[in-house]
Coordinates of C-alpha atoms and ligand atoms in Angstrom, one line a residue:
M14 CA 0.1 -0.3 0.0
A15 CA 1.4 3.4 -0.7
L16 CA 2.4 5.5 2.3
L17 CA 0.4 8.7 2.8
K18 CA 2.5 11.7 1.3
F19 CA 3.3 14.1 4.3
A20 CA 4.6 17.7 4.1
T21 CA 5.4 20.5 6.5
V22 CA 5.6 24.3 5.0
W23 CA 7.1 27.2 6.7
L24 CA 5.7 30.5 5.6
S25 CA 6.1 34.0 7.9
G26 CA 6.6 32.5 11.5
C27 CA 9.6 32.0 14.0
S28 CA 9.7 28.2 13.4
G29 CA 8.7 27.4 16.8
C30 CA 5.6 25.3 15.6
H31 CA 8.3 23.5 13.6
M32 CA 10.2 22.9 16.8
S33 CA 7.3 22.0 18.7
F34 CA 6.8 19.5 16.0
L35 CA 10.2 17.9 16.8
D36 CA 9.1 17.5 20.6
L37 CA 7.0 14.4 19.1
D38 CA 10.2 12.8 20.0
E39 CA 10.0 9.4 19.5
W40 CA 6.5 9.4 18.0
L41 CA 8.3 10.8 15.0
I42 CA 9.6 7.4 14.4
D43 CA 6.4 5.7 14.3
L44 CA 4.9 8.8 11.7
A45 CA 8.1 8.1 9.6
S46 CA 6.9 4.6 9.3
Q47 CA 3.4 5.6 8.5
V48 CA 4.1 8.3 5.8
D49 CA 6.5 9.6 3.0
F50 CA 7.6 12.9 4.1
V51 CA 7.7 14.6 0.7
Y52 CA 8.6 18.3 1.6
S53 CA 9.7 20.2 4.8
P54 CA 12.0 22.9 6.2
F55 CA 13.5 19.7 7.4
A56 CA 14.6 18.4 4.3
D57 CA 16.6 19.7 1.5
I58 CA 13.6 19.7 -1.1
K59 CA 13.5 22.3 -3.4
E60 CA 10.4 21.7 -5.1
Y61 CA 6.8 21.5 -3.2
P62 CA 5.2 18.2 -5.2
E63 CA 2.3 17.3 -6.5
G64 CA -0.2 14.8 -4.7
V65 CA 0.6 15.7 -1.5
D66 CA -2.1 14.1 1.2
L67 CA -1.7 16.0 4.1
V68 CA 0.3 19.3 5.1
L69 CA 0.9 21.2 8.1
V70 CA 1.5 25.0 7.1
E71 CA 3.2 27.1 9.9
G72 CA 3.1 30.9 9.5
A73 CA 1.2 33.8 8.1
V74 CA 0.8 34.9 4.5
N75 CA 3.0 38.3 4.7
N76 CA 4.7 38.6 1.4
S77 CA 4.9 37.9 -2.4
D78 CA 6.8 34.4 -1.6
N79 CA 4.1 33.5 0.6
W80 CA 1.3 34.4 -1.4
D81 CA 2.7 32.5 -4.5
F82 CA 3.9 29.5 -2.6
I83 CA 0.6 28.8 -0.3
H84 CA -1.5 29.0 -3.4
K85 CA 0.8 25.9 -4.8
V86 CA 0.7 24.3 -1.5
R87 CA -3.2 24.6 -1.8
E88 CA -3.2 23.2 -5.1
R89 CA -1.1 20.3 -4.6
S90 CA -2.3 19.4 -1.3
K91 CA -5.5 17.3 -0.7
I92 CA -5.6 18.1 3.5
L93 CA -4.3 21.6 4.6
V94 CA -3.7 22.1 8.2
S95 CA -3.4 25.5 9.8
F96 CA -0.6 25.0 12.1
G97 CA -0.3 27.7 15.3
D98 CA -1.5 30.7 15.7
C99 CA 0.4 32.8 13.3
A100 CA -1.4 30.6 10.4
V101 CA -4.6 30.3 12.2
T102 CA -5.2 34.3 13.2
G103 CA -2.0 36.2 11.7
N104 CA -0.7 36.3 15.9
V105 CA 3.0 37.6 16.1
T106 CA 3.5 37.9 12.1
A107 CA 0.2 40.2 11.9
L108 CA 1.8 43.0 14.6
R109 CA 3.0 45.0 11.7
N110 CA -0.9 45.6 10.5
P111 CA -1.7 48.5 13.0
W112 CA 1.5 50.2 11.8
G113 CA -0.2 50.4 8.5
S114 CA 1.5 50.2 5.4
P115 CA 4.8 47.9 4.9
E116 CA 6.5 51.3 3.8
T117 CA 6.0 52.5 7.4
I118 CA 7.3 49.6 9.3
L119 CA 10.4 49.2 6.9
Q120 CA 11.3 52.8 7.5
K121 CA 11.0 52.3 11.4
S122 CA 13.1 49.2 11.4
Y123 CA 15.7 49.9 8.7
I124 CA 16.1 53.5 8.7
E125 CA 14.8 55.3 11.9
T126 CA 16.2 52.7 14.3
A127 CA 19.3 51.9 12.1
D128 CA 22.6 52.6 13.8
I129 CA 25.0 52.1 11.1
H130 CA 24.1 51.9 7.2
P131 CA 20.3 52.7 7.1
Q132 CA 18.7 51.2 4.1
I133 CA 15.9 49.3 3.2
P134 CA 16.9 45.8 1.7
Q135 CA 15.5 45.4 -1.8
E136 CA 16.4 43.1 -4.6
P137 CA 13.7 42.3 -7.2
G138 CA 13.6 38.6 -7.4
I139 CA 15.7 37.8 -4.3
V140 CA 14.0 39.7 -1.6
P141 CA 10.1 39.2 -1.3
T142 CA 7.9 42.3 -1.2
F143 CA 5.6 42.8 1.6
L144 CA 2.0 42.5 1.1
N145 CA -0.1 45.6 2.4
R146 CA -1.1 43.5 5.3
V147 CA -0.4 40.0 7.0
M148 CA -3.2 37.2 6.7
P149 CA -4.1 34.2 8.2
V150 CA -4.1 31.1 5.7
H151 CA -7.5 31.1 5.8
A152 CA -7.9 34.4 4.5
V153 CA -5.9 33.5 1.2
V154 CA -6.5 29.6 0.4
N155 CA -8.9 27.2 2.1
V156 CA -8.2 25.6 5.2
D157 CA -9.2 21.9 6.3
V158 CA -8.2 21.9 10.0
Y159 CA -7.1 24.4 12.3
L160 CA -4.5 23.6 15.0
P161 CA -4.3 26.6 17.2
G162 CA -1.2 27.4 19.9
C163 CA 1.9 29.5 19.6
P164 CA 3.2 26.8 19.7
P165 CA 0.6 24.0 19.6
D166 CA 2.5 21.6 21.8
A167 CA 3.3 18.2 20.7
N168 CA 0.4 16.4 22.3
R169 CA -1.8 18.7 20.2
I170 CA 0.1 18.3 17.1
R171 CA -0.4 14.4 17.6
A172 CA -4.2 14.6 18.3
A173 CA -4.5 16.5 15.2
I174 CA -2.5 14.3 12.9
E175 CA -3.2 10.8 14.2
P176 CA -6.6 10.9 13.1
L177 CA -6.0 12.4 9.8
L178 CA -3.5 9.5 9.4
R179 CA -6.5 7.2 9.8
G180 CA -8.6 9.1 7.3
E181 CA -10.8 10.6 10.3
E182 CA -11.7 14.2 11.1
P183 CA -9.7 15.2 14.4
H184 CA -11.9 16.5 17.3
L185 CA -10.0 19.1 19.0
E186 CA -11.6 19.7 22.1
G187 CA -11.2 21.4 25.5
R188 CA -8.6 23.7 26.7
N189 CA -5.8 21.2 26.2
L190 CA -6.2 20.9 22.7
I191 CA -7.7 24.1 21.2
K192 CA -5.9 26.7 23.4
F193 CA -4.4 29.9 21.9
G194 CA -1.2 31.2 23.0
Ligands
SF4_203 S1 2.4 30.5 16.4 FE1 3.9 31.1 17.9 S2 5.4 29.5 17.7 FE2 4.4 29.2 15.7 S3 5.2 30.5 14.2 FE3 3.7 32.1 15.0 S4 5.2 32.9 16.8 FE4 6.4 31.2 16.3

């Protein structure tokens, strides 16, 4: 029987959700025996493949690269899990939204508060451009499962993934499993 194709994706987040994924410890060995790990920041795979069965998406949609990538991920994936508070609500990544336009935050970060060589990084084709506002993943593409937490702890991640591996819908209920922050 073909193994389920499993992926994890990192948009604009701090990678803390992926660090929490590593906290699954020895259960990762069980997981590895049940899935074909086809794409992840943990692996040096350049292209997000077609036909992914299950993907965890960390981070919010913040820039042009995130925008293009999440559309590709959605097109090529069956079940998309919004993984962590930045993906679910925007969370920390969206803290720039109240400042208004991206130009305002770039000016403050790279010009007004710079000690040496004030300059805004820009290189077309290399440095992605900010979107006007940071958005949670579901504001851009359809999401199948929401997994909140900053980060979701390992038990919560496992509670979401295990049913999905069996082809069942996860029931994340109660403060331990649906807690934000
Ligand atoms: S939800 Fe928290 S841990 Fe996850 S990427 Fe965002 S800030 Fe980092």
